[in-house]
Amino acid sequence: DTTNIIWSDRPRFIWQGTARRIELFASGSQKPLWSKTISENDKSVLYDGEPLQPGQRYTWRLSTSSEGDNFEPSRTFRIMSSPERDKIAADLTKLENQLKAENATAEEIALERANYF
Protein backbone atom coordinates (compact mmCIF):
# COMPACT_ATOMS: atom_id res chain seq x y z
CA ASP A 1 0.00 0.00 0.00
CA THR A 2 1.60 3.28 -1.14
CA THR A 3 -0.99 5.54 0.49
CA ASN A 4 0.68 8.30 2.52
CA ILE A 5 -0.39 8.54 6.15
CA ILE A 6 -0.95 12.11 7.32
CA TRP A 7 -0.83 13.27 10.97
CA SER A 8 -2.81 16.51 10.58
CA ASP A 9 -6.55 16.74 9.96
CA ARG A 10 -5.81 20.04 8.19
CA PRO A 11 -2.88 19.19 5.89
CA ARG A 12 -0.80 21.48 3.72
CA PHE A 13 -0.70 20.35 0.08
CA ILE A 14 2.62 20.94 -1.72
CA TRP A 15 3.42 20.45 -5.40
CA GLN A 16 5.85 21.31 -8.17
CA GLY A 17 4.88 23.00 -11.39
CA THR A 18 1.95 25.27 -12.14
CA ALA A 19 -1.54 24.69 -10.78
CA ARG A 20 -4.67 26.86 -10.73
CA ARG A 21 -7.13 24.71 -8.78
CA ILE A 22 -7.01 21.98 -6.14
CA GLU A 23 -9.80 19.54 -5.30
CA LEU A 24 -10.11 17.12 -2.38
CA PHE A 25 -12.38 14.06 -2.41
CA ALA A 26 -13.43 11.63 0.30
CA SER A 27 -12.61 8.06 -0.77
CA GLY A 28 -15.11 6.79 -3.34
CA SER A 29 -16.82 10.15 -3.85
CA GLN A 30 -17.13 11.85 -7.22
CA LYS A 31 -18.10 15.21 -5.67
CA PRO A 32 -15.30 17.36 -4.23
CA LEU A 33 -15.34 17.74 -0.47
CA TRP A 34 -13.25 20.91 -0.84
CA SER A 35 -11.83 22.90 -3.72
CA LYS A 36 -9.87 26.10 -4.05
CA THR A 37 -8.66 28.33 -6.86
CA ILE A 38 -4.98 29.08 -6.38
CA SER A 39 -2.48 31.51 -7.85
CA GLU A 40 -0.34 29.98 -10.58
CA ASN A 41 2.74 31.06 -8.58
CA ASP A 42 1.64 29.13 -5.45
CA LYS A 43 3.41 25.86 -4.67
CA SER A 44 1.36 24.96 -1.58
CA VAL A 45 -1.99 25.57 0.06
CA LEU A 46 -3.31 24.85 3.55
CA TYR A 47 -6.55 22.88 3.72
CA ASP A 48 -9.07 25.15 5.44
CA GLY A 49 -12.24 23.02 5.36
CA GLU A 50 -13.88 20.92 8.06
CA PRO A 51 -11.38 18.71 9.95
CA LEU A 52 -10.64 15.51 8.04
CA GLN A 53 -11.60 12.24 9.74
CA PRO A 54 -9.04 9.88 11.35
CA GLY A 55 -8.65 6.63 9.45
CA GLN A 56 -10.43 8.01 6.36
CA ARG A 57 -8.81 7.97 2.91
CA TYR A 58 -8.84 11.07 0.72
CA THR A 59 -7.73 11.91 -2.80
CA TRP A 60 -6.49 15.27 -4.02
CA ARG A 61 -5.77 16.52 -7.50
CA LEU A 62 -4.53 19.66 -9.20
CA SER A 63 -5.78 21.36 -12.34
CA THR A 64 -3.78 23.67 -14.58
CA SER A 65 -6.92 25.75 -15.21
CA SER A 66 -9.11 27.66 -12.76
CA GLU A 67 -12.22 26.11 -14.39
CA GLY A 68 -11.20 22.71 -13.01
CA ASP A 69 -10.29 20.76 -16.12
CA ASN A 70 -6.86 19.49 -17.25
CA PHE A 71 -6.25 17.57 -14.03
CA GLU A 72 -2.91 16.09 -13.05
CA PRO A 73 -2.91 12.51 -11.71
CA SER A 74 -4.54 12.29 -8.29
CA ARG A 75 -2.79 11.41 -5.05
CA THR A 76 -4.27 9.43 -2.16
CA PHE A 77 -3.60 9.77 1.56
CA ARG A 78 -5.10 8.61 4.84
CA ILE A 79 -5.50 10.59 8.03
CA MET A 80 -3.75 8.72 10.84
CA SER A 81 -6.17 6.79 13.04
CA SER A 82 -6.71 7.99 16.61
CA PRO A 83 -4.93 4.96 18.20
CA GLU A 84 -1.88 5.46 15.93
CA ARG A 85 -1.77 9.16 16.72
CA ASP A 86 -2.26 8.61 20.46
CA LYS A 87 0.63 6.10 20.58
CA ILE A 88 3.00 8.46 18.78
CA ALA A 89 1.97 11.39 20.99
CA ALA A 90 2.57 9.28 24.12
CA ASP A 91 5.96 8.09 22.81
CA LEU A 92 7.01 11.66 22.03
CA THR A 93 5.90 12.90 25.46
CA LYS A 94 7.86 10.08 27.13
CA LEU A 95 10.93 10.87 25.02
CA GLU A 96 10.70 14.58 25.80
CA ASN A 97 10.32 13.98 29.55
CA GLN A 98 13.32 11.62 29.53
CA LEU A 99 15.45 14.18 27.67
CA LYS A 100 14.38 16.99 30.02
CA ALA A 101 15.41 14.82 32.98
CA GLU A 102 18.83 14.53 31.30
CA ASN A 103 18.96 18.36 30.96
CA ALA A 104 18.81 18.25 27.15
CA THR A 105 18.56 21.59 25.35
CA ALA A 106 15.45 22.56 23.38
CA GLU A 107 17.43 21.96 20.17
CA GLU A 108 18.47 18.46 21.29
CA ILE A 109 14.87 17.64 22.18
CA ALA A 110 13.64 18.89 18.80
CA LEU A 111 16.27 16.80 17.00
CA GLU A 112 15.37 13.64 18.94
CA ARG A 113 11.67 14.22 18.25
CA ALA A 114 12.45 14.51 14.53
CA ASN A 115 14.63 11.38 14.68
CA TYR A 116 11.67 9.48 16.18
CA PHE A 117 10.12 9.43 12.72
XYZ file of C-alpha atoms in Angstrom:
117
model
C 0.000 0.000 0.000
C 1.599 3.284 -1.144
C -0.986 5.539 0.493
C 0.679 8.300 2.516
C -0.387 8.543 6.146
C -0.951 12.108 7.324
C -0.827 13.266 10.968
C -2.808 16.509 10.580
C -6.546 16.738 9.960
C -5.814 20.044 8.190
C -2.884 19.194 5.890
C -0.802 21.483 3.717
C -0.701 20.351 0.084
C 2.618 20.941 -1.719
C 3.418 20.450 -5.404
C 5.850 21.310 -8.168
C 4.881 23.002 -11.395
C 1.949 25.273 -12.142
C -1.540 24.693 -10.781
C -4.670 26.862 -10.729
C -7.131 24.713 -8.775
C -7.014 21.977 -6.138
C -9.800 19.541 -5.296
C -10.108 17.121 -2.383
C -12.384 14.062 -2.405
C -13.427 11.628 0.303
C -12.613 8.061 -0.769
C -15.109 6.789 -3.344
C -16.825 10.153 -3.846
C -17.127 11.853 -7.225
C -18.104 15.207 -5.672
C -15.295 17.361 -4.231
C -15.345 17.737 -0.467
C -13.251 20.906 -0.842
C -11.833 22.900 -3.721
C -9.873 26.099 -4.049
C -8.659 28.328 -6.858
C -4.976 29.082 -6.376
C -2.481 31.513 -7.849
C -0.342 29.977 -10.577
C 2.737 31.057 -8.584
C 1.638 29.133 -5.451
C 3.410 25.860 -4.671
C 1.363 24.957 -1.583
C -1.991 25.572 0.059
C -3.306 24.853 3.553
C -6.550 22.878 3.720
C -9.073 25.152 5.444
C -12.239 23.024 5.358
C -13.876 20.922 8.063
C -11.378 18.710 9.945
C -10.640 15.507 8.045
C -11.596 12.242 9.740
C -9.045 9.878 11.353
C -8.650 6.627 9.449
C -10.431 8.006 6.358
C -8.812 7.973 2.912
C -8.836 11.072 0.722
C -7.727 11.905 -2.800
C -6.487 15.267 -4.020
C -5.766 16.517 -7.496
C -4.529 19.661 -9.201
C -5.778 21.361 -12.336
C -3.784 23.667 -14.578
C -6.923 25.748 -15.211
C -9.112 27.662 -12.757
C -12.215 26.115 -14.390
C -11.201 22.710 -13.007
C -10.287 20.756 -16.117
C -6.859 19.487 -17.251
C -6.249 17.571 -14.031
C -2.914 16.092 -13.051
C -2.907 12.506 -11.714
C -4.542 12.292 -8.291
C -2.785 11.412 -5.051
C -4.271 9.429 -2.159
C -3.602 9.770 1.560
C -5.096 8.613 4.836
C -5.496 10.586 8.033
C -3.746 8.723 10.839
C -6.171 6.789 13.039
C -6.710 7.991 16.609
C -4.930 4.964 18.204
C -1.878 5.460 15.933
C -1.770 9.159 16.722
C -2.258 8.607 20.464
C 0.633 6.097 20.584
C 3.000 8.456 18.780
C 1.968 11.392 20.993
C 2.574 9.275 24.124
C 5.957 8.087 22.806
C 7.011 11.660 22.028
C 5.904 12.897 25.462
C 7.862 10.077 27.133
C 10.929 10.874 25.017
C 10.702 14.583 25.797
C 10.319 13.975 29.546
C 13.320 11.623 29.525
C 15.454 14.179 27.674
C 14.380 16.992 30.018
C 15.410 14.822 32.978
C 18.829 14.530 31.297
C 18.963 18.356 30.955
C 18.809 18.250 27.155
C 18.555 21.585 25.350
C 15.455 22.558 23.377
C 17.430 21.962 20.172
C 18.474 18.462 21.291
C 14.866 17.642 22.181
C 13.637 18.886 18.797
C 16.273 16.796 16.999
C 15.373 13.637 18.944
C 11.666 14.216 18.248
C 12.452 14.505 14.529
C 14.631 11.383 14.685
C 11.672 9.478 16.176
C 10.124 9.433 12.724
